[in-house]
C-alpha atoms as an extended CHARMM CRD file, in Angstrom:
* protein
*
       149  EXT
         1         1  ILE       CA             32.7750000000      -32.8880000000       -2.8540000000  PROA      1               0.0000000000
         2         2  PRO       CA             35.5400000000      -33.2870000000       -0.2830000000  PROA      2               0.0000000000
         3         3  PHE       CA             36.7390000000      -30.3410000000        1.7130000000  PROA      3               0.0000000000
         4         4  SER       CA             40.2980000000      -30.4630000000        2.9670000000  PROA      4               0.0000000000
         5         5  VAL       CA             40.2850000000      -28.5120000000        6.2040000000  PROA      5               0.0000000000
         6         6  LEU       CA             43.6160000000      -28.1510000000        7.9800000000  PROA      6               0.0000000000
         7         7  HSD       CA             43.2350000000      -24.5780000000        9.1490000000  PROA      7               0.0000000000
         8         8  LEU       CA             39.9270000000      -24.5450000000       10.9550000000  PROA      8               0.0000000000
         9         9  GLU       CA             39.6710000000      -20.8350000000       11.5260000000  PROA      9               0.0000000000
        10        10  LYS       CA             36.5210000000      -18.7130000000       11.5500000000  PROA      10              0.0000000000
        11        11  LYS       CA             36.7530000000      -18.1390000000        7.7930000000  PROA      11              0.0000000000
        12        12  ILE       CA             36.7120000000      -21.8520000000        6.9910000000  PROA      12              0.0000000000
        13        13  VAL       CA             33.9250000000      -22.5440000000        9.4990000000  PROA      13              0.0000000000
        14        14  SER       CA             31.9760000000      -19.7280000000        7.8250000000  PROA      14              0.0000000000
        15        15  LEU       CA             32.6310000000      -21.2530000000        4.3900000000  PROA      15              0.0000000000
        16        16  LEU       CA             31.4460000000      -24.6590000000        5.6070000000  PROA      16              0.0000000000
        17        17  ALA       CA             28.3540000000      -23.1070000000        7.2020000000  PROA      17              0.0000000000
        18        18  ARG       CA             27.3340000000      -21.4700000000        3.9010000000  PROA      18              0.0000000000
        19        19  TYR       CA             28.0820000000      -24.4970000000        1.7220000000  PROA      19              0.0000000000
        20        20  LYS       CA             25.0290000000      -26.4990000000        0.6790000000  PROA      20              0.0000000000
        21        21  PHE       CA             26.1760000000      -30.0790000000        1.0390000000  PROA      21              0.0000000000
        22        22  LYS       CA             24.8840000000      -32.6340000000       -1.3970000000  PROA      22              0.0000000000
        23        23  LYS       CA             24.5980000000      -36.3860000000       -1.2100000000  PROA      23              0.0000000000
        24        24  SER       CA             28.0370000000      -37.9800000000       -0.8840000000  PROA      24              0.0000000000
        25        25  SER       CA             29.7780000000      -34.8800000000        0.4450000000  PROA      25              0.0000000000
        26        26  LEU       CA             32.9330000000      -35.5310000000        2.4300000000  PROA      26              0.0000000000
        27        27  ILE       CA             34.6900000000      -33.2810000000        4.9000000000  PROA      27              0.0000000000
        28        28  ASN       CA             38.3160000000      -34.1080000000        5.6660000000  PROA      28              0.0000000000
        29        29  VAL       CA             39.4050000000      -32.5130000000        8.9100000000  PROA      29              0.0000000000
        30        30  GLY       CA             43.1450000000      -32.6150000000        8.3830000000  PROA      30              0.0000000000
        31        31  SER       CA             46.2400000000      -34.6260000000        9.0870000000  PROA      31              0.0000000000
        32        32  ARG       CA             48.3110000000      -32.8030000000       11.7100000000  PROA      32              0.0000000000
        33        33  ASN       CA             47.8750000000      -35.3360000000       14.4870000000  PROA      33              0.0000000000
        34        34  GLU       CA             45.1620000000      -37.5630000000       15.9460000000  PROA      34              0.0000000000
        35        35  TYR       CA             44.2880000000      -35.1360000000       18.7510000000  PROA      35              0.0000000000
        36        36  THR       CA             43.7710000000      -32.1960000000       16.3780000000  PROA      36              0.0000000000
        37        37  ILE       CA             41.7230000000      -34.3390000000       14.0030000000  PROA      37              0.0000000000
        38        38  LYS       CA             39.3800000000      -35.4020000000       16.8150000000  PROA      38              0.0000000000
        39        39  GLN       CA             38.9580000000      -31.8110000000       18.0290000000  PROA      39              0.0000000000
        40        40  TYR       CA             38.1730000000      -30.5630000000       14.5170000000  PROA      40              0.0000000000
        41        41  ALA       CA             35.7940000000      -33.4790000000       13.9600000000  PROA      41              0.0000000000
        42        42  ILE       CA             33.8330000000      -32.5590000000       17.0930000000  PROA      42              0.0000000000
        43        43  LEU       CA             33.5260000000      -28.9440000000       15.9440000000  PROA      43              0.0000000000
        44        44  ILE       CA             32.5430000000      -29.8370000000       12.3700000000  PROA      44              0.0000000000
        45        45  THR       CA             30.0760000000      -32.4810000000       13.5780000000  PROA      45              0.0000000000
        46        46  LYS       CA             28.3520000000      -29.8540000000       15.7320000000  PROA      46              0.0000000000
        47        47  LEU       CA             28.2660000000      -27.4650000000       12.7820000000  PROA      47              0.0000000000
        48        48  VAL       CA             26.6990000000      -30.1200000000       10.5390000000  PROA      48              0.0000000000
        49        49  GLU       CA             24.2550000000      -31.1840000000       13.2890000000  PROA      49              0.0000000000
        50        50  ASN       CA             23.0740000000      -27.6100000000       13.7890000000  PROA      50              0.0000000000
        51        51  LYS       CA             22.7220000000      -26.9240000000       10.0780000000  PROA      51              0.0000000000
        52        52  TYR       CA             20.8000000000      -30.1130000000        9.2390000000  PROA      52              0.0000000000
        53        53  LYS       CA             18.9520000000      -30.9640000000       12.4630000000  PROA      53              0.0000000000
        54        54  ASN       CA             15.5340000000      -30.4060000000       10.8510000000  PROA      54              0.0000000000
        55        55  SER       CA             16.2660000000      -32.0990000000        7.5400000000  PROA      55              0.0000000000
        56        56  ASP       CA             16.5850000000      -35.5790000000        6.1140000000  PROA      56              0.0000000000
        57        57  ILE       CA             20.3270000000      -35.1290000000        5.4730000000  PROA      57              0.0000000000
        58        58  THR       CA             22.2900000000      -37.9040000000        7.1660000000  PROA      58              0.0000000000
        59        59  TYR       CA             25.8570000000      -37.5730000000        8.4290000000  PROA      59              0.0000000000
        60        60  SER       CA             28.4730000000      -39.6780000000       10.1400000000  PROA      60              0.0000000000
        61        61  ARG       CA             32.0590000000      -39.6680000000       11.2550000000  PROA      61              0.0000000000
        62        62  TYR       CA             34.2180000000      -42.0340000000        9.2440000000  PROA      62              0.0000000000
        63        63  SER       CA             35.9680000000      -43.3200000000       12.3730000000  PROA      63              0.0000000000
        64        64  ARG       CA             32.6080000000      -44.6240000000       13.5920000000  PROA      64              0.0000000000
        65        65  SER       CA             30.9780000000      -45.8320000000       10.3590000000  PROA      65              0.0000000000
        66        66  ASN       CA             34.0260000000      -46.8070000000        8.2500000000  PROA      66              0.0000000000
        67        67  ASN       CA             31.9820000000      -46.1680000000        5.1020000000  PROA      67              0.0000000000
        68        68  PHE       CA             30.5980000000      -43.3430000000        2.9790000000  PROA      68              0.0000000000
        69        69  ASP       CA             26.9160000000      -44.2800000000        3.1700000000  PROA      69              0.0000000000
        70        70  ALA       CA             25.7490000000      -41.0410000000        4.8100000000  PROA      70              0.0000000000
        71        71  ASP       CA             24.9330000000      -37.8870000000        2.8530000000  PROA      71              0.0000000000
        72        72  ILE       CA             27.8390000000      -36.1700000000        4.6300000000  PROA      72              0.0000000000
        73        73  THR       CA             30.8400000000      -38.1000000000        5.9140000000  PROA      73              0.0000000000
        74        74  ILE       CA             33.2920000000      -36.3430000000        8.2210000000  PROA      74              0.0000000000
        75        75  VAL       CA             36.6360000000      -38.0480000000        7.6420000000  PROA      75              0.0000000000
        76        76  ASP       CA             38.3280000000      -37.9170000000       11.0130000000  PROA      76              0.0000000000
        77        77  MET       CA             41.1380000000      -40.4360000000       10.5060000000  PROA      77              0.0000000000
        78        78  MET       CA             44.6900000000      -40.0120000000        9.3110000000  PROA      78              0.0000000000
        79        79  GLY       CA             45.8660000000      -41.7450000000        6.1460000000  PROA      79              0.0000000000
        80        80  GLU       CA             42.5720000000      -41.6430000000        4.2130000000  PROA      80              0.0000000000
        81        81  LEU       CA             43.0570000000      -38.5510000000        2.0750000000  PROA      81              0.0000000000
        82        82  ASN       CA             44.5930000000      -40.2030000000       -1.0160000000  PROA      82              0.0000000000
        83        83  ASN       CA             41.8600000000      -42.8510000000       -0.9500000000  PROA      83              0.0000000000
        84        84  ILE       CA             39.2810000000      -40.0620000000       -0.9610000000  PROA      84              0.0000000000
        85        85  TYR       CA             40.9960000000      -38.1410000000       -3.7480000000  PROA      85              0.0000000000
        86        86  ALA       CA             41.0110000000      -41.3150000000       -5.8410000000  PROA      86              0.0000000000
        87        87  ILE       CA             37.1970000000      -41.5350000000       -5.7710000000  PROA      87              0.0000000000
        88        88  SER       CA             36.4580000000      -37.7970000000       -5.9390000000  PROA      88              0.0000000000
        89        89  ASP       CA             35.3100000000      -35.7300000000       -8.8740000000  PROA      89              0.0000000000
        90        90  VAL       CA             35.9690000000      -32.3580000000       -7.2090000000  PROA      90              0.0000000000
        91        91  VAL       CA             38.1050000000      -31.3470000000       -4.2050000000  PROA      91              0.0000000000
        92        92  ILE       CA             37.9420000000      -28.0230000000       -2.3700000000  PROA      92              0.0000000000
        93        93  LEU       CA             41.2600000000      -27.1870000000       -0.6890000000  PROA      93              0.0000000000
        94        94  GLY       CA             40.4600000000      -24.9000000000        2.2330000000  PROA      94              0.0000000000
        95        95  GLY       CA             43.9050000000      -23.3870000000        2.8910000000  PROA      95              0.0000000000
        96        96  GLY       CA             43.6900000000      -21.0540000000       -0.0950000000  PROA      96              0.0000000000
        97        97  PHE       CA             40.7830000000      -19.2330000000        1.5290000000  PROA      97              0.0000000000
        98        98  ILE       CA             42.9030000000      -18.1300000000        4.5180000000  PROA      98              0.0000000000
        99        99  LYS       CA             45.3960000000      -15.2930000000        4.0840000000  PROA      99              0.0000000000
       100       100  THR       CA             47.9990000000      -16.7820000000        6.4270000000  PROA      100             0.0000000000
       101       101  ALA       CA             47.8090000000      -20.4300000000        5.3210000000  PROA      101             0.0000000000
       102       102  GLY       CA             49.2230000000      -20.0160000000        1.8180000000  PROA      102             0.0000000000
       103       103  GLY       CA             47.1950000000      -22.8150000000        0.2420000000  PROA      103             0.0000000000
       104       104  HSD       CA             47.2950000000      -26.5920000000        0.2300000000  PROA      104             0.0000000000
       105       105  ASN       CA             49.2610000000      -28.9560000000       -1.9700000000  PROA      105             0.0000000000
       106       106  PRO       CA             47.1770000000      -29.5810000000       -5.1390000000  PROA      106             0.0000000000
       107       107  ILE       CA             49.4250000000      -32.3290000000       -6.4990000000  PROA      107             0.0000000000
       108       108  GLU       CA             47.7540000000      -35.1970000000       -4.6390000000  PROA      108             0.0000000000
       109       109  PRO       CA             44.1970000000      -34.5880000000       -5.9060000000  PROA      109             0.0000000000
       110       110  ALA       CA             45.5200000000      -33.5470000000       -9.3390000000  PROA      110             0.0000000000
       111       111  PHE       CA             47.2710000000      -36.9230000000       -9.6360000000  PROA      111             0.0000000000
       112       112  PHE       CA             43.8070000000      -38.5150000000       -9.8410000000  PROA      112             0.0000000000
       113       113  ASN       CA             42.6050000000      -35.9690000000      -12.4600000000  PROA      113             0.0000000000
       114       114  THR       CA             40.3270000000      -34.4560000000       -9.8430000000  PROA      114             0.0000000000
       115       115  ILE       CA             39.0370000000      -30.9150000000      -10.3040000000  PROA      115             0.0000000000
       116       116  VAL       CA             40.6190000000      -28.7490000000       -7.5990000000  PROA      116             0.0000000000
       117       117  ILE       CA             38.9590000000      -25.6180000000       -6.2260000000  PROA      117             0.0000000000
       118       118  SER       CA             41.0410000000      -23.3390000000       -4.0300000000  PROA      118             0.0000000000
       119       119  GLY       CA             41.0150000000      -19.8520000000       -2.6810000000  PROA      119             0.0000000000
       120       120  LYS       CA             43.4100000000      -17.4200000000       -4.3120000000  PROA      120             0.0000000000
       121       121  THR       CA             45.8910000000      -17.2510000000       -1.4090000000  PROA      121             0.0000000000
       122       122  ILE       CA             48.4040000000      -19.8870000000       -2.5410000000  PROA      122             0.0000000000
       123       123  PHE       CA             51.7700000000      -18.2170000000       -1.9290000000  PROA      123             0.0000000000
       124       124  ASN       CA             53.2380000000      -21.3720000000       -0.3150000000  PROA      124             0.0000000000
       125       125  GLN       CA             52.0320000000      -23.6140000000       -3.1470000000  PROA      125             0.0000000000
       126       126  LYS       CA             52.2090000000      -21.3600000000       -6.2200000000  PROA      126             0.0000000000
       127       127  SER       CA             54.6910000000      -23.4950000000       -8.1960000000  PROA      127             0.0000000000
       128       128  LEU       CA             52.6660000000      -26.6400000000       -7.4610000000  PROA      128             0.0000000000
       129       129  PHE       CA             49.4770000000      -25.0120000000       -8.7390000000  PROA      129             0.0000000000
       130       130  GLU       CA             51.3430000000      -23.8800000000      -11.8470000000  PROA      130             0.0000000000
       131       131  ALA       CA             52.3000000000      -27.5120000000      -12.4880000000  PROA      131             0.0000000000
       132       132  THR       CA             48.7320000000      -28.8350000000      -12.2990000000  PROA      132             0.0000000000
       133       133  ASN       CA             45.6750000000      -28.7840000000      -14.5280000000  PROA      133             0.0000000000
       134       134  ASN       CA             42.0180000000      -28.5680000000      -13.5510000000  PROA      134             0.0000000000
       135       135  CYS       CA             42.6040000000      -26.0100000000      -10.7930000000  PROA      135             0.0000000000
       136       136  TYR       CA             40.0240000000      -23.3110000000      -10.2420000000  PROA      136             0.0000000000
       137       137  PHE       CA             40.3820000000      -20.3160000000       -7.9450000000  PROA      137             0.0000000000
       138       138  ARG       CA             37.5740000000      -18.6400000000       -6.1490000000  PROA      138             0.0000000000
       139       139  ASN       CA             37.3290000000      -15.6640000000       -3.8620000000  PROA      139             0.0000000000
       140       140  LYS       CA             34.9540000000      -16.7260000000       -1.1120000000  PROA      140             0.0000000000
       141       141  THR       CA             33.6540000000      -13.1940000000       -0.6670000000  PROA      141             0.0000000000
       142       142  ASN       CA             31.9880000000      -12.9160000000       -4.0790000000  PROA      142             0.0000000000
       143       143  ASN       CA             29.7780000000      -14.9060000000       -6.3890000000  PROA      143             0.0000000000
       144       144  GLN       CA             31.9060000000      -14.4920000000       -9.4860000000  PROA      144             0.0000000000
       145       145  SER       CA             32.6470000000      -17.6410000000      -11.4220000000  PROA      145             0.0000000000
       146       146  ALA       CA             35.8800000000      -19.3720000000      -10.5710000000  PROA      146             0.0000000000
       147       147  GLN       CA             39.0360000000      -18.5430000000      -12.4810000000  PROA      147             0.0000000000
       148       148  ARG       CA             40.8050000000      -21.4660000000      -14.1110000000  PROA      148             0.0000000000
       149       149  ARG       CA             44.5440000000      -21.9940000000      -13.9280000000  PROA      149             0.0000000000
């Protein structure tokens, strides 16, 4: 399940820390610029290393492996997101879990008939979410089932 992480604030790091990654999980660290991507990748790699250091879960950074063979692949290169959406069953857009971010654009993953999970804070993307199917909203602070849009 790919995460799209552009706003790497404490809330998103906390969400990633609680998430139980499965085989073939992908973490996309954003697309602002190469420097930001590398900084986020370092932080997320440390988070994954600490969480799985005593397990058999494997992980890699895409810029180093150029494949998705590890259990967790941290996608730390620009221009790969649409390729990932095309092979994904479910995408979690992280911006909807941050009050100030306003959500992420759901159109790209929706184009590939991917299930999209987002937080409920989508004020910058509301009309785009209204135009898509297979979008589910979740409040990260509870365990209630996701609401479908």
